[in-house]
XYZ file of N, CA and C in Angstrom:
876
model
N -9.381 -24.549 10.925
C -9.721 -23.462 10.072
C -9.094 -23.707 8.736
N -9.996 -23.522 7.648
C -9.634 -23.628 6.292
C -9.463 -22.112 5.742
N -8.403 -22.053 5.009
C -8.067 -20.884 4.396
C -7.837 -20.900 3.029
N -8.741 -20.442 2.095
C -9.125 -20.672 0.752
C -8.576 -19.395 -0.051
N -7.894 -19.649 -1.082
C -7.828 -18.532 -2.018
C -9.066 -18.294 -2.805
N -9.181 -17.164 -3.357
C -10.519 -16.835 -3.880
C -10.340 -16.342 -5.383
N -11.171 -16.276 -6.428
C -10.899 -15.787 -7.645
C -11.007 -14.316 -7.582
N -10.631 -13.570 -8.680
C -10.336 -12.234 -8.843
C -11.743 -11.573 -8.999
N -12.553 -12.255 -9.770
C -13.800 -11.527 -10.060
C -15.043 -11.987 -9.167
N -15.983 -11.274 -8.866
C -17.179 -11.626 -8.077
C -17.021 -12.220 -6.641
N -15.750 -11.706 -6.140
C -15.464 -12.183 -4.736
C -15.638 -11.056 -3.619
N -15.953 -11.516 -2.470
C -15.901 -10.397 -1.328
C -14.555 -10.529 -0.521
N -13.763 -9.604 -1.346
C -12.250 -9.640 -0.720
C -11.983 -9.011 0.439
N -12.783 -7.888 0.743
C -12.783 -7.332 1.866
C -13.222 -8.166 3.158
N -14.409 -9.005 2.659
C -14.881 -9.890 3.939
C -13.961 -10.895 4.152
N -13.077 -11.475 3.180
C -12.315 -12.484 3.494
C -11.008 -11.848 4.180
N -10.560 -10.912 3.942
C -9.559 -10.143 4.601
C -9.948 -9.978 6.145
N -11.225 -9.411 6.314
C -11.477 -9.404 7.714
C -11.689 -10.435 8.419
N -11.970 -11.750 7.815
C -12.221 -13.098 8.333
C -10.816 -13.667 8.724
N -9.732 -13.746 7.765
C -8.597 -14.435 8.153
C -7.203 -13.771 7.844
N -7.580 -12.439 7.540
C -6.271 -11.437 7.642
C -5.634 -11.514 6.165
N -5.728 -12.253 5.280
C -5.047 -12.457 4.164
C -5.974 -13.168 3.115
N -5.520 -12.988 1.770
C -6.102 -13.637 0.697
C -5.546 -13.700 -0.371
N -5.484 -14.868 -1.044
C -4.712 -15.071 -2.369
C -5.713 -14.886 -3.517
N -5.469 -13.961 -4.372
C -6.465 -13.701 -5.430
C -5.786 -14.257 -6.644
N -6.325 -15.501 -7.101
C -5.799 -16.169 -8.402
C -5.986 -15.246 -9.590
N -5.153 -15.277 -10.600
C -5.324 -14.563 -11.962
C -5.899 -13.209 -11.725
N -5.387 -12.379 -10.844
C -5.906 -11.017 -10.811
C -5.453 -10.093 -11.846
N -4.377 -10.498 -12.702
C -4.094 -9.828 -13.890
C -3.366 -10.918 -14.747
N -3.398 -10.573 -16.170
C -2.862 -11.698 -16.974
C -1.211 -11.697 -16.684
N -0.819 -13.016 -16.847
C 0.556 -13.252 -16.645
C 1.467 -12.384 -17.523
N 0.920 -12.316 -18.807
C 1.802 -11.532 -19.923
C 2.047 -10.169 -19.368
N 0.968 -9.564 -18.567
C 1.317 -8.187 -18.132
C 2.272 -8.039 -16.983
N 2.367 -9.129 -16.266
C 3.425 -9.219 -15.222
C 4.795 -9.400 -15.860
N 4.857 -10.307 -16.699
C 6.094 -10.397 -17.453
C 6.620 -9.163 -18.278
N 5.809 -8.410 -18.784
C 6.083 -7.102 -19.427
C 6.673 -6.164 -18.390
N 6.092 -6.019 -17.312
C 6.509 -5.101 -16.273
C 7.882 -5.486 -15.582
N 7.938 -6.938 -15.422
C 9.356 -7.578 -14.964
C 10.473 -7.204 -15.916
N 10.229 -7.187 -17.231
C 11.148 -7.014 -18.298
C 11.573 -5.540 -18.223
N 10.509 -4.687 -18.076
C 10.946 -3.108 -17.958
C 11.779 -2.907 -16.703
N 11.459 -3.452 -15.700
C 12.326 -3.272 -14.547
C 13.557 -3.982 -14.450
N 13.825 -5.012 -15.208
C 15.075 -5.888 -15.166
C 16.266 -4.953 -14.993
N 16.483 -4.008 -15.898
C 17.769 -3.280 -15.761
C 17.821 -2.557 -14.519
N 16.868 -2.231 -13.736
C 17.017 -1.570 -12.460
C 17.360 -2.781 -11.344
N 16.589 -3.702 -11.582
C 17.007 -4.951 -10.666
C 18.422 -5.172 -10.937
N 19.080 -5.321 -12.025
C 20.432 -5.502 -12.257
C 21.385 -4.339 -11.595
N 21.029 -3.181 -11.737
C 22.027 -1.918 -11.267
C 21.605 -1.785 -9.642
N 20.619 -2.285 -9.155
C 20.493 -1.955 -7.681
C 21.185 -2.835 -6.966
N 22.101 -2.340 -5.864
C 22.838 -2.960 -5.020
C 21.884 -3.773 -3.972
N 22.748 -4.712 -3.298
C 21.953 -5.416 -2.228
C 21.719 -4.394 -0.971
N 20.571 -4.858 -0.419
C 20.291 -4.192 0.886
C 21.339 -4.390 1.972
N 21.344 -3.472 2.815
C 22.157 -3.537 4.181
C 21.255 -3.793 5.414
N 21.581 -4.601 6.278
C 20.773 -4.663 7.380
C 19.954 -6.146 7.237
N 19.570 -6.611 8.555
C 19.033 -7.924 8.913
C 17.624 -7.876 8.414
N 16.882 -6.776 8.515
C 15.519 -6.688 8.127
C 15.515 -6.658 6.646
N 15.989 -5.744 6.092
C 15.778 -5.648 4.584
C 16.299 -6.901 3.925
N 17.468 -7.350 4.480
C 18.068 -8.563 3.844
C 19.290 -8.421 3.043
N 20.464 -8.980 3.316
C 21.641 -8.692 2.705
C 21.812 -9.517 1.445
N 20.867 -10.282 1.035
C 20.655 -10.998 -0.286
C 19.551 -10.527 -0.981
N 19.066 -9.625 -0.527
C 17.806 -8.844 -1.241
C 18.087 -7.595 -1.820
N 17.355 -7.441 -3.062
C 17.430 -6.031 -3.735
C 16.020 -5.552 -3.504
N 15.978 -4.184 -3.398
C 14.714 -3.437 -3.020
C 14.828 -1.942 -3.833
N 13.892 -1.396 -4.471
C 13.837 -0.246 -5.021
C 12.459 0.125 -5.249
N 12.160 1.537 -5.214
C 10.706 2.095 -5.193
C 10.672 3.093 -6.402
N 9.731 3.932 -6.456
C 9.406 4.910 -7.452
C 9.028 4.094 -8.661
N 8.336 3.097 -8.472
C 7.956 2.181 -9.662
C 6.992 3.023 -10.626
N 6.190 3.809 -10.153
C 5.161 4.625 -11.072
C 5.880 5.453 -12.071
N 7.077 5.870 -11.638
C 7.729 6.715 -12.330
C 8.864 5.839 -13.197
N 9.094 4.689 -12.982
C 10.018 3.835 -13.666
C 9.156 3.121 -14.874
N 8.021 2.820 -14.632
C 7.223 2.024 -15.507
C 5.812 2.277 -15.445
N 5.182 2.766 -16.651
C 3.891 3.287 -16.678
C 3.079 2.206 -16.563
N 3.239 0.962 -16.792
C 2.345 -0.068 -16.707
C 2.161 -0.370 -15.214
N 2.914 0.048 -14.266
C 2.750 -0.188 -12.862
C 1.341 0.237 -12.265
N 0.681 1.154 -13.235
C -0.581 1.809 -12.840
C -1.435 0.833 -12.633
N -1.540 -0.060 -13.572
C -2.627 -1.224 -13.611
C -2.651 -2.046 -12.562
N -1.376 -2.152 -11.792
C -1.374 -3.258 -10.775
C -1.687 -2.139 -9.321
N -1.126 -0.788 -9.439
C -1.610 -0.069 -8.207
C -3.024 0.369 -8.182
N -3.530 0.419 -9.206
C -4.985 0.714 -9.406
C -5.922 -0.452 -9.795
N -5.656 -1.587 -9.277
C -6.323 -2.742 -9.712
C -7.765 -2.507 -8.961
N -8.995 -2.550 -9.821
C -10.175 -1.978 -9.343
C -10.744 -2.834 -8.108
N -10.648 -4.097 -8.145
C -11.187 -4.776 -7.138
C -10.326 -4.791 -5.796
N -8.947 -4.816 -6.008
C -8.014 -4.740 -4.829
C -8.186 -3.272 -4.159
N -8.167 -2.288 -5.127
C -8.166 -0.932 -4.473
C -9.608 -0.731 -3.728
N -10.780 -1.233 -4.284
C -11.932 -1.115 -3.629
C -12.042 -1.810 -2.299
N -11.252 -3.064 -2.269
C -11.262 -3.686 -1.073
C -10.437 -2.934 0.012
N -9.371 -2.274 -0.287
C -8.542 -1.472 0.466
C -9.315 -0.263 1.032
N -9.982 0.288 0.027
C -10.872 1.661 0.675
C -11.790 1.122 1.529
N -12.494 0.060 1.277
C -13.571 -0.582 2.185
C -13.010 -0.785 3.475
N -11.815 -1.440 3.603
C -11.188 -1.713 4.759
C -10.789 -0.523 5.755
N -10.156 0.340 4.979
C -9.602 1.567 5.597
C -10.550 2.661 5.924
N -11.706 2.876 5.204
C -12.459 4.035 5.226
C -13.040 4.316 6.586
N -13.242 3.354 7.338
C -13.745 3.714 8.753
C -12.889 4.606 9.566
N -11.579 4.797 9.051
C -10.598 5.646 10.040
C -9.940 6.715 9.150
N -10.501 7.078 8.029
C -9.917 8.057 7.280
C -10.871 8.558 6.159
N -10.595 9.855 5.619
C -11.432 10.330 4.717
C -10.990 9.865 3.210
N -9.774 9.684 3.051
C -9.218 9.115 1.601
C -8.034 8.327 2.078
N -7.857 7.171 1.230
C -6.507 6.420 1.271
C -5.531 7.005 0.451
N -4.245 6.549 0.650
C -3.254 6.901 -0.225
C -2.163 5.689 -0.411
N -1.339 5.857 -1.298
C -0.260 4.866 -1.782
C 0.701 4.951 -0.740
N 0.783 3.844 -0.032
C 1.944 3.788 1.006
C 3.454 3.457 0.449
N 3.458 2.462 -0.512
C 4.733 2.279 -1.369
C 4.424 1.614 -2.605
N 5.325 1.444 -3.580
C 5.293 0.529 -4.504
C 6.755 0.316 -4.821
N 7.162 -0.976 -4.204
C 8.473 -1.417 -4.159
C 8.658 -2.768 -4.924
N 9.774 -2.703 -5.627
C 10.169 -4.089 -6.296
C 11.149 -4.741 -5.373
N 10.982 -5.991 -5.334
C 11.950 -6.925 -4.457
C 12.320 -8.006 -5.110
N 13.752 -8.449 -4.915
C 14.369 -9.641 -5.385
C 15.007 -10.250 -4.469
N 14.662 -11.661 -4.033
C 15.281 -12.459 -2.990
C 16.275 -13.265 -3.791
N 17.532 -13.216 -3.566
C 18.513 -14.030 -4.130
C 18.758 -15.378 -3.640
N 19.412 -16.256 -4.040
C 19.659 -17.689 -3.368
C 20.548 -17.286 -2.217
N 20.264 -18.049 -1.060
C 20.820 -17.816 0.172
C 20.291 -16.685 0.991
N 19.294 -16.156 0.574
C 18.575 -15.109 1.335
C 17.970 -15.788 2.671
N 18.178 -15.251 3.787
C 17.702 -15.753 5.061
C 16.257 -15.276 5.029
N 15.374 -15.924 5.766
C 14.139 -15.804 6.100
C 14.027 -14.406 6.938
N 12.973 -13.589 6.752
C 12.715 -12.326 7.169
C 12.089 -12.608 8.566
N 12.355 -11.584 9.589
C 11.898 -11.452 10.768
C 10.215 -11.390 10.511
N 9.555 -12.310 11.186
C 8.057 -12.011 11.293
C 7.756 -10.907 11.754
N 6.902 -10.084 11.020
C 6.472 -8.700 11.576
C 4.927 -8.290 10.995
N 4.472 -7.147 11.650
C 3.309 -6.638 11.267
C 3.669 -5.190 10.658
N 3.321 -4.921 9.537
C 3.727 -3.642 8.957
C 3.059 -2.422 9.436
N 2.012 -2.525 10.321
C 1.453 -1.550 11.076
C 2.177 -1.057 12.244
N 3.123 -1.889 12.623
C 4.102 -1.419 13.729
C 4.893 -0.437 13.294
N 5.227 0.099 12.035
C 5.979 1.307 11.688
C 5.383 2.564 12.210
N 4.107 2.207 12.587
C 3.359 3.656 13.066
C 3.040 3.225 14.456
N 3.069 4.033 15.512
C 2.988 3.894 16.936
C 1.470 4.077 17.412
N 0.824 3.448 16.716
C -0.834 3.728 16.929
C -1.420 2.632 17.830
N -2.615 2.806 18.046
C -3.360 1.930 18.816
C -3.506 0.574 17.991
N -3.143 -0.660 18.707
C -3.194 -1.940 18.127
C -4.425 -2.779 18.423
N -4.976 -3.261 17.611
C -6.192 -4.179 17.967
C -7.418 -3.505 17.396
N -7.512 -2.278 17.194
C -8.682 -1.380 16.938
C -8.839 -0.988 15.553
N -7.788 -0.491 15.226
C -7.672 0.327 13.973
C -6.784 -0.539 12.692
N -7.081 -0.577 11.519
C -6.436 -0.958 10.533
C -5.894 0.192 9.761
N -4.556 0.039 9.709
C -3.747 1.253 9.110
C -3.231 1.067 7.761
N -3.364 -0.284 7.144
C -2.710 -0.592 5.988
C -3.245 -1.876 5.381
N -3.315 -1.839 3.865
C -3.626 -3.250 3.269
C -2.505 -3.201 2.156
N -1.919 -4.611 2.214
C -0.729 -4.773 1.405
C -0.969 -5.570 0.199
N -0.370 -5.627 -0.792
C -0.490 -6.524 -1.864
C 0.849 -7.042 -2.505
N 1.029 -8.263 -2.555
C 2.285 -8.837 -2.993
C 1.916 -9.300 -4.329
N 2.657 -8.851 -5.456
C 2.514 -9.275 -6.877
C 3.705 -9.978 -7.129
N 3.777 -11.338 -7.557
C 4.904 -12.229 -8.022
C 5.374 -11.848 -9.413
N 6.427 -11.566 -9.693
C 7.090 -11.696 -11.159
C 7.506 -12.930 -11.509
N 7.952 -13.733 -10.562
C 8.411 -15.165 -10.831
C 7.488 -16.024 -9.878
N 7.585 -17.322 -10.095
C 6.888 -18.104 -9.219
C 7.300 -17.747 -7.656
N 6.263 -17.981 -6.801
C 6.697 -17.961 -5.318
C 6.533 -19.415 -4.928
N 7.507 -19.893 -4.355
C 7.391 -21.237 -3.762
C 8.142 -21.224 -2.491
N 7.843 -22.311 -1.843
C 8.338 -22.514 -0.512
C 9.982 -22.441 -0.558
N 10.678 -23.078 -1.398
C 11.982 -23.110 -1.388
C 12.701 -21.656 -1.949
N 11.931 -20.837 -2.515
C 12.736 -19.527 -3.158
C 12.173 -18.472 -2.339
N 11.640 -18.609 -1.131
C 11.225 -17.402 -0.278
C 9.950 -16.984 -0.320
N 8.941 -17.587 -0.805
C 7.475 -17.108 -0.841
C 7.152 -16.683 0.569
N 6.327 -15.608 0.646
C 5.865 -14.888 1.858
C 5.155 -15.909 2.699
N 5.491 -16.012 4.013
C 4.990 -16.724 5.083
C 4.021 -16.041 5.761
N 2.746 -16.515 6.075
C 1.755 -15.468 6.533
C 1.161 -16.410 7.602
N 0.759 -15.625 8.607
C 0.060 -16.359 9.752
C -1.613 -15.999 9.736
N -2.395 -16.883 9.244
C -3.733 -16.816 9.366
C -4.300 -16.400 10.707
N -5.283 -15.136 10.688
C -5.945 -14.986 11.934
C -5.026 -14.269 12.973
N -3.927 -13.750 12.417
C -3.080 -13.200 13.402
C -3.387 -11.596 13.386
N -4.553 -11.251 12.681
C -4.725 -9.940 12.664
C -5.658 -9.176 13.439
N -5.931 -7.953 13.449
C -7.068 -7.219 14.299
C -6.685 -7.429 15.676
N -7.645 -7.791 16.481
C -7.242 -7.977 18.006
C -6.424 -8.897 18.398
N -6.187 -10.110 17.459
C -5.349 -11.056 17.550
C -3.741 -10.450 17.443
N -3.654 -9.305 17.157
C -2.339 -8.647 17.128
C -1.762 -8.514 18.457
N -2.693 -8.416 19.399
C -2.328 -8.295 20.726
C -1.966 -9.580 21.471
N -2.120 -10.725 20.789
C -2.011 -12.078 21.587
C -0.392 -12.439 21.450
N 0.010 -13.061 22.595
C 1.340 -13.542 22.581
C 1.739 -14.398 21.299
N 0.797 -15.424 20.955
C 1.117 -16.294 19.908
C 0.009 -16.250 18.912
N 0.250 -16.407 17.609
C -0.716 -16.389 16.580
C -1.798 -17.667 16.759
N -2.994 -17.470 16.429
C -3.918 -18.550 16.727
C -3.803 -19.773 15.711
N -3.017 -19.690 14.688
C -2.901 -20.889 13.593
C -1.429 -20.807 13.073
N -1.112 -22.038 12.730
C 0.177 -22.138 12.201
C 0.458 -21.453 10.783
N 1.757 -21.073 10.577
C 1.885 -20.253 9.407
C 1.633 -21.012 8.099
N 1.182 -20.301 6.998
C 0.879 -21.043 5.537
C 2.084 -20.202 4.732
N 2.392 -21.027 3.675
C 3.241 -20.354 2.673
C 2.373 -20.035 1.393
N 2.507 -18.775 1.220
C 1.642 -18.244 -0.027
C 2.359 -18.456 -1.286
N 2.124 -19.563 -1.625
C 2.826 -20.043 -3.170
C 1.844 -19.244 -4.005
N 2.500 -18.891 -5.129
C 1.647 -18.132 -6.339
C 2.440 -18.254 -7.545
N 1.733 -17.841 -8.532
C 2.306 -17.600 -9.835
C 2.273 -16.259 -10.451
N 2.858 -15.861 -11.334
C 2.774 -14.545 -11.964
C 1.371 -14.354 -12.360
N 0.753 -13.255 -11.868
C -0.666 -12.836 -12.256
C -1.537 -13.082 -10.927
N -1.094 -13.819 -10.041
C -1.804 -13.943 -8.765
C -1.330 -12.729 -7.825
N -2.116 -12.472 -6.935
C -1.743 -11.467 -5.896
C -2.150 -11.686 -4.510
N -1.286 -11.530 -3.542
C -1.438 -11.796 -2.225
C -1.831 -10.543 -1.487
N -3.073 -10.709 -1.006
C -3.574 -9.301 -0.185
C -3.616 -9.537 1.127
N -3.160 -8.663 2.007
C -3.072 -8.968 3.425
C -3.077 -7.678 4.250
N -3.500 -7.814 5.538
C -3.842 -6.736 6.324
C -2.372 -6.150 6.989
N -2.389 -4.940 7.264
C -1.074 -4.540 7.940
C -1.057 -4.877 9.380
N -2.159 -5.551 9.913
C -1.986 -6.266 11.246
C -1.717 -7.613 11.124
N -1.593 -8.163 10.059
C -1.349 -9.724 9.798
C 0.056 -9.851 10.074
N 0.524 -11.036 10.735
C 1.886 -11.237 10.992
C 2.310 -12.108 9.751
N 3.604 -11.611 9.133
C 3.992 -12.411 7.914
C 5.577 -11.965 7.944
N 6.094 -12.577 6.801
C 7.608 -12.340 6.520
C 7.953 -13.256 5.244
N 9.089 -12.647 4.617
C 9.561 -13.461 3.424
C 10.238 -14.819 4.000
N 9.967 -15.817 3.210
C 10.836 -17.187 3.607
C 12.273 -16.987 3.099
N 12.980 -18.015 3.541
C 14.312 -18.068 3.082
C 14.575 -18.573 1.695
N 15.436 -18.229 0.875
C 15.581 -18.637 -0.484
C 16.705 -19.666 -0.447
N 16.235 -20.865 -0.470
C 17.275 -22.129 -0.387
C 17.245 -22.815 -1.860
N 16.606 -21.963 -2.933
C 16.730 -22.643 -4.181
C 17.857 -21.945 -4.943
N 17.963 -22.171 -6.357
C 19.150 -21.559 -6.960
C 18.404 -20.500 -7.920
N 17.206 -20.027 -7.428
C 16.584 -18.984 -8.377
C 16.269 -17.765 -7.629
N 16.368 -16.775 -8.423
C 15.923 -15.406 -7.800
C 14.452 -15.264 -7.861
N 13.909 -14.915 -6.791
C 12.411 -14.705 -6.550
C 12.230 -13.182 -6.609
N 11.446 -12.667 -7.614
C 11.231 -11.285 -7.954
C 9.884 -11.031 -7.718
N 9.419 -9.754 -7.430
C 7.868 -9.436 -7.338
C 7.902 -7.985 -6.754
N 6.746 -7.564 -6.471
C 6.444 -6.269 -6.265
C 5.397 -6.292 -5.058
N 5.764 -5.066 -4.012
C 4.689 -5.056 -2.993
C 4.264 -3.647 -3.253
N 2.783 -3.683 -3.157
C 2.010 -2.299 -3.190
C 1.240 -2.326 -2.008
N 1.339 -1.124 -1.297
C 0.337 -0.944 0.003
C -0.400 0.328 -0.048
N -1.414 0.215 0.627
C -2.252 1.508 0.807
C -2.415 1.669 2.250
N -2.577 3.079 2.637
C -2.649 3.202 4.136
C -3.620 4.270 4.324
N -3.985 4.736 5.481
C -4.875 5.726 6.018
C -4.298 7.079 5.312
N -5.027 7.898 4.971
C -4.621 9.223 4.189
C -3.945 10.095 4.975
N -4.195 10.170 6.348
C -3.548 10.997 7.352
C -2.180 10.471 7.827
N -1.860 9.517 7.574
C -0.454 8.744 8.030
C 0.716 9.279 7.143
N 1.799 9.286 7.739
C 3.043 9.599 6.875
C 3.285 8.142 6.305
N 3.398 8.114 4.973
C 3.513 6.765 4.253
C 5.065 6.444 4.391
N 5.331 5.173 4.067
C 6.479 4.548 4.049
C 7.463 5.424 2.923
N 6.898 5.419 1.780
C 7.505 6.001 0.693
C 7.060 7.540 0.589
N 8.143 8.590 0.705
C 7.675 9.896 0.495
C 7.130 9.979 -0.885
N 5.941 10.040 -1.040
C 5.385 10.310 -2.387
C 5.778 11.434 -3.067
N 5.624 12.659 -2.409
C 5.943 13.890 -3.158
C 7.267 14.033 -3.552
N 8.338 13.292 -3.048
C 9.636 13.230 -3.522
C 9.921 12.165 -4.571
N 9.107 10.927 -4.417
C 9.153 10.075 -5.389
C 8.443 10.418 -6.600
N 7.392 11.430 -6.466
C 6.834 11.707 -7.760
C 6.259 13.213 -7.569
N 7.384 14.014 -7.895
C 7.139 15.493 -7.719
C 6.184 15.975 -8.870
N 5.832 17.217 -8.817
C 4.895 17.795 -9.746
C 5.132 17.554 -11.226
N 6.569 17.536 -11.558
C 7.053 17.366 -12.927
C 6.539 16.016 -13.436
N 6.735 14.972 -12.655
C 6.336 13.786 -12.913
C 4.732 13.352 -12.776
N 4.210 13.776 -11.656
C 2.731 13.573 -11.412
C 1.831 14.395 -12.366
N 2.459 15.320 -13.100
C 1.569 15.961 -14.163
C 1.371 14.902 -15.462
N 1.969 13.742 -15.513
C 1.930 12.851 -16.460
C 0.911 11.810 -16.025
N 0.504 11.744 -14.603
C -0.324 10.733 -14.200
C -1.901 10.929 -14.562
N -2.680 9.902 -14.463
C -4.057 10.275 -14.514
C -4.401 10.915 -13.250
N -5.653 11.496 -13.278
C -6.292 12.336 -11.991
C -6.207 11.440 -10.922
N -6.815 10.214 -10.939
C -6.940 9.259 -9.919
C -5.707 8.581 -9.433
N -4.601 8.505 -10.253
C -3.237 8.068 -9.698
C -2.494 9.202 -8.989
N -2.837 10.546 -9.362
C -2.244 11.689 -8.820
C -2.751 11.802 -7.435
N -4.135 11.545 -7.383
C -4.779 11.646 -6.047
C -4.052 10.682 -5.024
N -4.007 9.446 -5.758
C -3.521 8.356 -4.732
C -2.139 8.447 -4.110
N -1.223 9.202 -5.042
C 0.164 9.383 -4.659
C 0.246 10.755 -3.676
N -0.862 11.398 -3.372
C -0.929 12.506 -2.398
C -1.306 13.731 -3.026
N -1.760 13.987 -4.204
C -2.073 15.176 -4.723
C -3.506 15.368 -4.540
N -4.062 15.407 -3.186
C -5.336 15.760 -2.885
C -5.174 15.995 -1.287
N -6.171 16.710 -0.966
C -6.208 16.943 0.586
C -7.085 15.894 1.207
N -6.452 15.923 2.664
C -7.391 14.727 3.554
C -8.175 15.736 4.467
N -9.411 15.767 4.476
C -10.298 16.685 5.289
C -9.853 16.146 6.713
N -9.776 17.265 7.593
C -9.768 18.758 7.349
C -8.499 19.361 7.114
N -8.266 19.662 5.905
C -7.036 20.672 5.479
C -5.788 19.932 5.575
N -5.658 18.572 5.513
C -4.303 17.992 5.730
C -3.624 17.936 4.435
N -2.191 18.050 4.454
C -1.561 17.836 3.146
C -1.915 18.916 2.134
N -2.328 20.089 2.578
C -2.504 21.345 1.730
C -1.331 21.958 1.246
N -1.369 22.878 0.149
C -0.232 23.438 -0.399
C -0.908 24.980 -0.403
N -0.320 25.907 0.421
C -0.820 27.095 0.509
C -2.328 27.360 0.653
N -2.862 26.341 1.681
C -4.178 26.258 1.920
C -4.999 25.637 0.929
N -4.521 25.186 -0.205
C -5.297 24.748 -1.185
C -4.973 23.138 -1.266
N -5.820 22.408 -2.205
C -5.415 21.182 -2.583
C -4.304 20.952 -3.392
N -3.293 20.163 -3.139
C -1.900 20.136 -3.808
C -2.060 19.866 -5.222
N -3.180 19.535 -5.620
C -3.421 19.284 -7.145
C -3.240 20.373 -7.974
N -3.241 21.667 -7.367
C -2.892 22.986 -8.035
C -1.408 22.961 -8.506
N -0.860 22.088 -8.066
C 0.888 22.246 -8.575
C 0.844 21.281 -9.824
N -0.183 20.727 -10.029
C -0.269 19.925 -11.349
C -0.742 20.852 -12.656
N -1.242 22.008 -12.251
C -1.822 22.793 -13.287
C -0.845 23.794 -13.858
N -0.978 24.307 -14.947
C 0.064 25.112 -15.746
C -0.609 26.345 -16.221
N -0.206 27.390 -15.976
C 0.921 27.805 -14.922
C 0.567 27.669 -13.563
N 1.244 27.454 -12.512
C 1.102 27.458 -11.173
C 1.004 28.877 -10.534
N -0.205 29.257 -10.019
C -0.389 30.482 -9.483
C 0.375 30.803 -8.479
N 1.188 31.815 -8.200
C 2.217 32.321 -7.211
C 1.500 32.546 -5.931
N 0.246 33.400 -6.031
C -0.548 33.677 -4.721
C -1.830 33.020 -4.770
N -2.164 32.311 -3.666
C -3.395 31.646 -3.687
C -3.994 31.994 -2.315
N -5.624 31.903 -2.593
C -6.480 32.030 -1.494
C -6.625 30.812 -0.728
N -6.354 30.472 0.417
C -6.762 29.393 1.175
C -8.266 29.139 1.200
N -8.683 27.845 1.200
C -9.919 27.480 0.895
C -10.200 26.365 1.953
N -11.269 26.358 2.767
C -11.629 25.326 3.633
C -11.695 24.030 2.971
N -11.114 22.979 3.673
C -11.630 21.548 3.207
C -11.945 20.863 4.552
N -13.087 20.899 4.716
C -13.743 20.330 5.926
C -14.655 18.994 5.642
N -14.744 18.182 6.781
C -15.517 17.243 6.649
C -17.026 17.837 6.743
N -18.049 17.054 6.482
C -19.371 17.605 6.453
C -19.749 18.175 7.782
N -19.585 17.263 8.714
C -19.731 17.709 10.312
C -19.149 18.927 10.706
N -17.856 18.957 10.287
C -17.194 20.184 10.602
C -17.580 21.514 9.818
N -18.009 21.352 8.568
C -18.468 22.477 7.871
C -19.695 22.855 8.463
N -20.630 22.047 8.700
C -21.915 22.573 9.224
C -21.792 23.198 10.548
N -20.662 22.772 11.532
C -20.588 23.255 12.804
C -19.888 24.788 12.665
N -18.864 25.089 11.563
C -18.547 26.311 11.327
C -19.603 27.104 10.851
N -20.384 26.510 9.836
C -21.295 27.480 9.180
C -22.602 27.961 10.422
N -22.697 27.022 11.275
C -23.584 27.444 12.436
C -22.974 28.579 13.177
N -21.747 28.417 13.404
C -20.909 29.383 14.404
C -20.972 30.717 13.716
N -20.612 30.679 12.525
C -20.430 31.881 11.682
C -21.893 32.695 11.670
N -22.879 31.946 11.240
C -24.149 32.261 11.230
C -24.551 33.009 12.485
N -24.180 32.351 13.630
C -24.668 32.865 14.973
C -24.040 34.384 15.029
N -22.693 34.276 14.856
C -22.153 35.590 14.993
C -22.615 36.737 14.048
N -23.238 36.404 12.840
C -23.773 37.370 12.118
C -25.213 37.733 12.511
N -25.753 36.767 13.281
C -27.099 37.442 13.640
C -26.954 38.319 15.008
N -25.869 38.112 15.711
C -25.801 38.894 16.906
C -25.351 40.319 16.617
N -26.283 41.422 17.169
C -25.950 42.831 16.964
C -24.505 43.127 17.202
């Protein structure tokens, strides 16, 4: 089975993800934009202590809240083709998708290889039928086999997540800044070990079903005082929108009311239903009104 990277423009990214569980998108954004974001985050990388625990990695640094730390991160989080593919992949199981996390990662020399895992396993849902998550790995430095580039198992996604062994041997997702590795939450993967003398830096952005509890608590990461500075679309992506029916509301209203000034103290709750539910409720109410 052949596993090909594809260009950023004019590709069927969602189709490739369904076929092999991952895809490397070459030149998804200009390398200069990646370098600029890396430079903005450099002081945070320096100040962040190493992780604790075998999964996160004791020679690894991680930090989130990237949209509050660097305005340019929105260009990555809202990449049009990647975001559209994530929506296409996840929309059969949700009304809206949401940002699951935006996390910067640095693997330092002597970092051990990460336990192969599937990110969907953070939720205890049905396996093999539902896709819960779409991941995007954005390299800030070169990703090579010797410095801990992501190792991924093609074809290990979807129903094959139930198999005892992946159907294909793993591949190393070698990339340059500007490339993006997109893969499903059901795809087996893990960071490689860093046996080089170089630090491997990058960012992982992921999107999940809008009714799930995300990895990063978005409303704490981006409270209203911060989210008021976001574009409408970005604010929605980090949780300032309801997921029908009525999920994630504030006083029975879309939480986007918290981004308005002034915020009204007392609000009337308003239905936020799917069309099928709205029709059912309307028929039920109409029948009662017709009854003497």
